[in-house]
């Protein structure tokens, strides 16, 4: 006996009536993509569920692959069997033995849409429950109120279905269902985490990275490319816009008083990021900022920096402590890459004592002596755009759109 399908539930999606169809289609294609080399598995959907028909593929492998797909609330392996009571008993025992964690208590819940079946729901609960008890010599108890495991049996005219184990999914909304935003991706710990959280909430993300050769090395650029590979695992591919920032940084060093260079640098990054966003039809900019973490992330700094645009700036980590961010980065497998010691363009030019409470009037006054506009245009023009593929799918250039 083997599990033959997996039930997929999508919680929050069910409430979003209007966009429902496009949400479900997006999720379906992501699930298909995650298991596309398991050739026999098929993905189907009904009104409020999705199913993977295994056709002989290993259920654990499939679950492992799809449980990270955003939008999935939970998963359950399931069996479709014949109506013979002996077959139901065998299947119940099989289900029980496959559980990842041995329960101490259980119950059986039977539903019967076929009223002609020879046993009613109570009889079924007793028959199957008894069979599990006999085969678990005294280690197992029935608990109808709060069982560790609830085996669900559904009797229909065409077959009997068994399910019960509930495996938590990634949650969130399907990638791309919330629109597009640009992630300002540095080589640090925070911004990749901000990227994952945004994608989990359904955003399609494109990355923007500022680099300043020769002050920053090829290796620091490679580090950002490696991080983008990680982010690309979510959707199979991600765009990375690499902005040459040296000229502007050098000019800032020359023209702006030292304690305001950081504020100005951030403002110019934001102006350029916004121009790239507009060109690529994004609707927001995402950063890895966390309140009070460094001088540029005080409220006063954000107030001074944010002045240059009214595009929404999304800061998923704004209230998250560094220790928690580190734990998230570890879980998302970006920590090790971020921890590599290569310098970032901001680190190189960081002044000894950046203003933690910059003022808008002052920064506007200092910037008023220089016309940055042509340099911004040039930086946008010279931006190199890479299409980065997801690491897990080596040698695969297909993207979800190509596949379906
Ligand atoms: P991170 O760990 O993400 O680098 P951080 O704590 O080092 O963050 P900052 O260096 O102040 O903080 O950067 C704040 C945010 O500004 C980053 O999270 C990122 O979104 C953006 N940012 C900083 N440097 C760059 C860069 N070189 N290219 C693109 N975005 C950047
Ligand atoms: Mg940084």
XYZ file of C-alpha atoms and ligand atoms in Angstrom:
436
model
C 0.000 0.000 0.000
C 1.176 3.536 -0.750
C -0.223 7.042 -0.419
C -1.652 7.987 -3.779
C -2.466 11.672 -3.373
C -1.704 14.743 -1.291
C -4.356 17.213 -0.249
C -3.338 20.876 -0.301
C -5.275 23.513 1.658
C -4.962 27.242 1.164
C -6.342 29.152 4.088
C -6.226 32.858 3.499
C -6.777 32.490 -0.199
C -10.252 31.213 0.307
C -11.305 34.625 1.598
C -10.031 36.593 -1.369
C -13.014 36.080 -3.597
C -12.301 38.375 -6.497
C -8.754 37.329 -7.299
C -9.288 33.780 -6.338
C -8.906 32.224 -9.737
C -5.644 33.935 -10.526
C -4.319 33.103 -7.030
C -5.169 29.462 -7.417
C -3.674 29.320 -10.914
C -0.451 30.933 -9.676
C -0.159 28.526 -6.793
C -0.866 25.586 -9.024
C 1.908 26.550 -11.406
C 4.341 26.984 -8.503
C 3.483 23.561 -7.180
C 3.927 22.119 -10.652
C 7.247 23.819 -10.960
C 8.494 22.523 -7.601
C 7.881 18.920 -8.641
C 8.313 19.138 -12.359
C 11.049 16.522 -12.582
C 8.840 14.015 -10.759
C 7.239 13.188 -14.056
C 4.331 11.025 -12.917
C 2.881 13.407 -10.348
C -0.099 15.484 -11.494
C -1.617 18.581 -9.907
C -5.383 19.111 -9.978
C -7.793 21.306 -8.071
C -11.366 21.318 -6.910
C -13.353 24.240 -5.505
C -11.336 24.833 -2.360
C -8.534 22.276 -2.420
C -5.684 21.238 -4.603
C -4.382 17.715 -5.028
C -1.154 16.141 -6.126
C -1.881 12.745 -7.646
C 1.294 10.826 -6.954
C 1.043 8.055 -9.570
C 3.871 6.194 -7.866
C 6.056 9.183 -6.885
C 7.312 9.195 -3.290
C 4.944 11.169 -1.084
C 7.672 12.368 1.301
C 9.724 13.756 -1.555
C 6.702 15.586 -2.961
C 5.754 17.022 0.436
C 9.311 18.160 1.036
C 9.342 19.973 -2.294
C 5.995 21.705 -2.059
C 5.661 22.612 1.574
C 7.743 25.728 0.995
C 5.432 27.027 -1.751
C 3.888 30.298 -0.576
C 0.119 30.221 -0.218
C -0.104 26.649 1.062
C -1.639 26.488 4.517
C -1.343 22.769 5.120
C -0.844 19.412 3.426
C -2.039 15.900 4.126
C -1.046 12.622 2.548
C -4.151 10.660 1.588
C -5.306 7.290 0.325
C -8.042 6.370 -2.091
C -9.047 2.752 -1.614
C -11.822 0.283 -2.364
C -14.934 -0.014 -0.178
C -14.166 -3.404 1.304
C -13.933 -3.127 5.101
C -10.779 -5.263 5.263
C -9.126 -2.869 2.839
C -10.132 0.084 5.017
C -8.621 -1.617 8.079
C -5.344 -2.301 6.286
C -5.219 1.257 4.981
C -5.924 2.728 8.431
C -3.053 0.748 9.886
C -0.784 1.727 7.020
C -1.650 5.412 7.556
C -0.918 5.068 11.226
C 2.448 3.453 10.636
C 3.515 6.177 8.192
C 3.023 9.038 10.657
C 6.172 11.071 11.180
C 5.465 11.201 14.920
C 3.880 8.315 16.837
C 0.704 9.559 18.530
C -0.292 8.476 22.024
C -3.965 9.199 21.535
C -6.212 9.103 18.499
C -9.730 9.115 17.240
C -11.496 8.117 14.058
C -13.890 10.464 12.295
C -15.995 8.854 9.610
C -18.156 10.691 7.129
C -20.540 8.844 4.891
C -22.089 10.381 1.827
C -23.098 6.925 0.624
C -25.857 5.888 2.989
C -26.021 2.382 1.450
C -22.635 1.456 2.861
C -23.079 -1.586 5.195
C -21.659 0.219 8.265
C -22.767 3.544 9.662
C -20.299 6.132 10.942
C -20.401 4.933 14.544
C -19.814 1.356 13.562
C -16.955 2.432 11.328
C -15.310 4.437 14.121
C -15.475 1.418 16.386
C -14.383 -1.133 13.834
C -11.393 0.819 12.598
C -10.510 2.216 16.023
C -10.583 -1.307 17.445
C -8.329 -2.529 14.664
C -5.742 0.174 15.444
C -5.895 -0.599 19.180
C -5.399 -4.348 18.696
C -2.390 -3.699 16.515
C -0.751 -1.305 18.938
C -0.550 -3.553 21.992
C -1.582 -1.186 24.747
C 0.477 1.869 23.754
C -2.384 3.738 22.194
C -5.508 5.314 23.684
C -8.678 6.775 22.266
C -9.299 10.431 23.038
C -12.280 11.899 21.237
C -11.838 15.405 22.672
C -8.220 16.245 22.015
C -6.465 13.450 20.141
C -2.871 13.622 18.894
C -4.087 12.118 15.658
C -7.469 12.196 13.978
C -7.867 9.670 11.191
C -10.563 10.826 8.792
C -12.441 8.296 6.735
C -14.766 9.414 4.013
C -17.065 6.881 2.418
C -18.263 7.756 -1.030
C -20.031 5.772 -3.668
C -16.954 5.416 -5.858
C -14.303 4.868 -3.184
C -13.190 5.350 0.410
C -10.753 8.161 1.264
C -8.412 8.262 4.239
C -6.477 11.225 5.531
C -5.434 12.691 8.864
C -1.876 13.891 9.284
C -1.691 17.645 8.870
C 1.642 19.068 7.790
C 2.050 22.801 8.102
C 2.729 24.663 4.855
C 4.637 27.913 4.346
C 1.481 30.064 4.528
C 1.447 33.507 2.940
C 0.128 34.315 -0.519
C 1.235 32.905 -3.874
C 4.283 34.594 -5.366
C 3.319 37.413 -7.704
C -0.269 37.699 -6.534
C 0.332 41.049 -4.773
C 2.132 42.950 -7.543
C 5.765 43.845 -8.116
C 8.275 45.625 -5.861
C 11.996 46.360 -6.026
C 14.194 44.979 -3.243
C 17.268 47.007 -2.350
C 19.656 44.127 -1.884
C 22.954 44.742 -0.119
C 25.369 42.000 0.865
C 24.162 42.185 4.463
C 21.987 39.953 6.571
C 18.807 42.009 6.581
C 17.824 42.743 3.010
C 17.618 39.102 1.775
C 15.362 38.311 4.732
C 13.187 41.312 3.844
C 13.043 39.895 0.310
C 11.817 36.482 1.423
C 9.174 37.994 3.693
C 7.902 40.155 0.839
C 7.701 37.245 -1.555
C 5.870 35.270 1.082
C 3.241 37.999 1.122
C 2.733 37.498 -2.605
C 5.067 40.144 -4.018
C 7.033 39.597 -7.165
C 10.488 40.922 -6.370
C 13.278 42.364 -8.524
C 16.576 43.191 -6.815
C 18.623 46.361 -7.074
C 22.228 46.431 -5.917
C 24.552 49.422 -5.794
C 28.224 48.753 -6.210
C 31.259 50.973 -6.339
C 34.263 49.477 -8.070
C 37.166 49.640 -7.409
C 36.240 50.486 -3.812
C 34.206 47.323 -3.670
C 35.512 44.110 -5.192
C 34.141 41.614 -7.710
C 33.760 39.225 -4.809
C 31.378 41.507 -2.990
C 29.299 41.658 -6.178
C 29.437 37.874 -6.421
C 28.130 37.664 -2.872
C 25.034 39.612 -3.890
C 24.604 37.375 -6.938
C 24.779 34.349 -4.609
C 22.081 35.878 -2.411
C 19.937 36.516 -5.485
C 20.321 32.820 -6.423
C 18.847 31.947 -3.044
C 15.942 34.348 -3.476
C 15.361 32.942 -6.947
C 14.570 29.534 -5.512
C 11.112 30.796 -4.676
C 10.094 31.388 -8.259
C 12.881 29.787 -10.289
C 14.243 33.118 -11.436
C 14.829 36.677 -10.255
C 16.083 39.877 -11.873
C 19.077 41.637 -10.371
C 19.788 45.221 -11.434
C 23.369 46.188 -10.683
C 23.873 49.939 -10.495
C 27.337 51.484 -10.955
C 27.487 53.917 -8.058
C 31.148 54.937 -7.859
C 30.920 58.339 -9.547
C 28.049 59.463 -7.385
C 29.706 58.270 -4.193
C 32.930 60.060 -5.064
C 31.014 63.242 -5.800
C 29.122 62.986 -2.523
C 32.413 62.646 -0.652
C 33.616 65.809 -2.371
C 30.528 67.974 -2.072
C 28.652 67.030 1.075
C 29.933 67.677 4.625
C 31.174 64.430 6.085
C 28.480 63.927 8.697
C 25.786 64.186 6.008
C 27.379 61.932 3.363
C 25.527 58.877 4.585
C 22.174 60.650 4.458
C 22.854 61.911 0.953
C 24.115 58.536 -0.215
C 20.861 56.936 0.899
C 18.775 59.617 -0.735
C 20.560 59.133 -4.032
C 20.260 55.363 -3.830
C 16.562 55.809 -3.288
C 16.167 58.203 -6.211
C 17.937 55.767 -8.523
C 16.030 52.781 -7.163
C 12.816 54.676 -7.773
C 13.768 55.427 -11.366
C 14.559 51.748 -11.961
C 11.272 50.813 -10.307
C 9.378 53.099 -12.644
C 11.125 51.701 -15.700
C 10.247 48.157 -14.642
C 6.700 48.952 -13.571
C 7.092 48.095 -9.897
C 4.850 49.692 -7.304
C 7.038 49.777 -4.180
C 10.595 49.607 -2.871
C 11.606 47.117 -0.181
C 14.518 47.586 2.209
C 16.011 45.566 5.057
C 15.836 48.482 7.497
C 15.146 47.875 11.165
C 14.371 50.819 13.422
C 17.377 52.147 15.294
C 19.759 49.468 14.054
C 22.311 51.915 12.621
C 22.586 55.669 12.066
C 20.692 55.560 8.760
C 17.791 53.740 10.356
C 16.707 56.167 13.040
C 13.319 57.733 12.515
C 14.979 61.104 11.862
C 17.165 59.528 9.168
C 14.241 57.809 7.520
C 12.342 61.095 7.578
C 15.224 62.868 5.830
C 15.931 60.053 3.357
C 12.347 59.233 2.492
C 11.726 62.814 1.371
C 13.011 62.065 -2.133
C 10.095 59.835 -3.105
C 6.474 59.171 -2.351
C 6.667 55.623 -3.668
C 5.696 53.228 -0.863
C 8.793 51.955 0.951
C 8.145 48.557 2.478
C 10.279 47.678 5.482
C 9.275 44.182 6.561
C 11.913 44.120 9.323
C 11.280 47.550 10.775
C 10.268 46.226 14.215
C 12.322 43.044 14.254
C 15.357 42.655 16.543
C 18.716 41.753 15.024
C 18.869 38.398 16.834
C 15.525 37.429 15.336
C 16.619 38.603 11.880
C 19.739 36.442 12.189
C 17.626 33.431 13.120
C 15.404 34.067 10.095
C 18.431 34.409 7.808
C 19.730 31.103 9.109
C 16.439 29.411 8.387
C 16.279 30.942 4.920
C 19.856 29.787 4.272
C 21.225 33.222 3.474
C 23.150 33.826 6.712
C 26.277 32.020 5.636
C 26.475 33.986 2.391
C 25.778 37.308 4.133
C 28.444 36.588 6.725
C 31.221 36.434 4.145
C 33.482 39.362 4.884
C 33.411 41.312 1.608
C 32.882 45.027 1.853
C 29.721 46.788 0.748
C 29.675 50.151 -1.021
C 28.201 51.784 2.079
C 30.698 50.281 4.472
C 33.615 51.638 2.468
C 32.369 55.210 2.551
C 30.842 55.212 6.009
C 31.963 58.391 7.794
C 33.432 58.176 11.276
C 30.372 59.815 12.828
C 27.322 59.864 10.579
C 24.431 62.061 11.695
C 21.869 60.050 13.566
C 19.453 62.984 13.498
C 19.886 64.562 10.075
C 17.550 67.379 9.068
C 15.759 67.749 5.779
C 16.556 71.455 5.373
C 20.248 70.849 5.869
C 20.575 67.944 3.482
C 18.556 69.820 0.861
C 20.807 72.818 1.306
C 23.999 70.752 0.871
C 22.650 68.857 -2.121
C 21.504 72.161 -3.674
C 25.055 72.901 -4.813
C 25.216 69.900 -7.140
C 23.028 68.782 -10.036
C 22.763 65.074 -9.427
C 20.051 64.521 -12.044
C 22.309 63.755 -15.068
C 24.343 61.371 -12.911
C 21.222 59.605 -11.769
C 20.130 59.224 -15.383
C 23.525 57.870 -16.334
C 23.537 55.390 -13.452
C 20.105 54.116 -14.516
C 21.268 53.879 -18.123
C 24.438 51.976 -17.230
C 22.652 49.585 -14.921
C 23.333 45.995 -15.820
C 20.410 43.608 -15.452
C 21.050 39.929 -14.745
C 18.476 37.198 -14.779
C 19.444 34.865 -11.953
C 18.170 31.316 -11.744
C 17.196 29.378 -8.608
C 20.039 27.312 -7.161
C 18.127 24.090 -6.653
C 17.326 23.804 -10.315
C 20.847 23.775 -11.715
C 21.057 23.868 -15.496
C 17.423 24.750 -15.810
C 16.703 28.022 -17.587
C 12.982 27.526 -17.764
C 10.874 29.755 -15.606
C 7.360 29.174 -14.475
C 6.032 31.318 -17.293
C 7.945 29.239 -19.830
C 6.533 26.067 -18.409
C 2.860 26.899 -18.361
P 21.689 44.784 5.355
O 22.093 43.748 6.343
O 20.486 44.435 4.580
O 22.848 45.235 4.504
P 22.280 46.824 7.184
O 21.893 46.588 8.555
O 23.682 46.601 6.771
O 21.306 46.031 6.210
P 22.331 49.365 5.930
O 23.640 49.063 5.334
O 22.111 50.634 6.635
O 21.816 48.273 6.924
O 21.240 49.293 4.799
C 19.890 49.458 5.012
C 19.168 48.971 3.780
O 19.534 49.740 2.650
C 19.534 47.548 3.428
O 18.770 46.611 4.146
C 19.243 47.523 1.954
O 17.862 47.336 1.724
C 19.646 48.911 1.521
N 21.040 48.911 1.036
C 22.151 49.188 1.719
N 23.249 49.059 0.939
C 22.816 48.703 -0.275
C 23.450 48.424 -1.533
N 24.783 48.467 -1.683
N 22.679 48.081 -2.586
C 21.351 48.019 -2.446
N 20.699 48.262 -1.313
C 21.414 48.618 -0.226
Mg 24.429 46.732 4.697
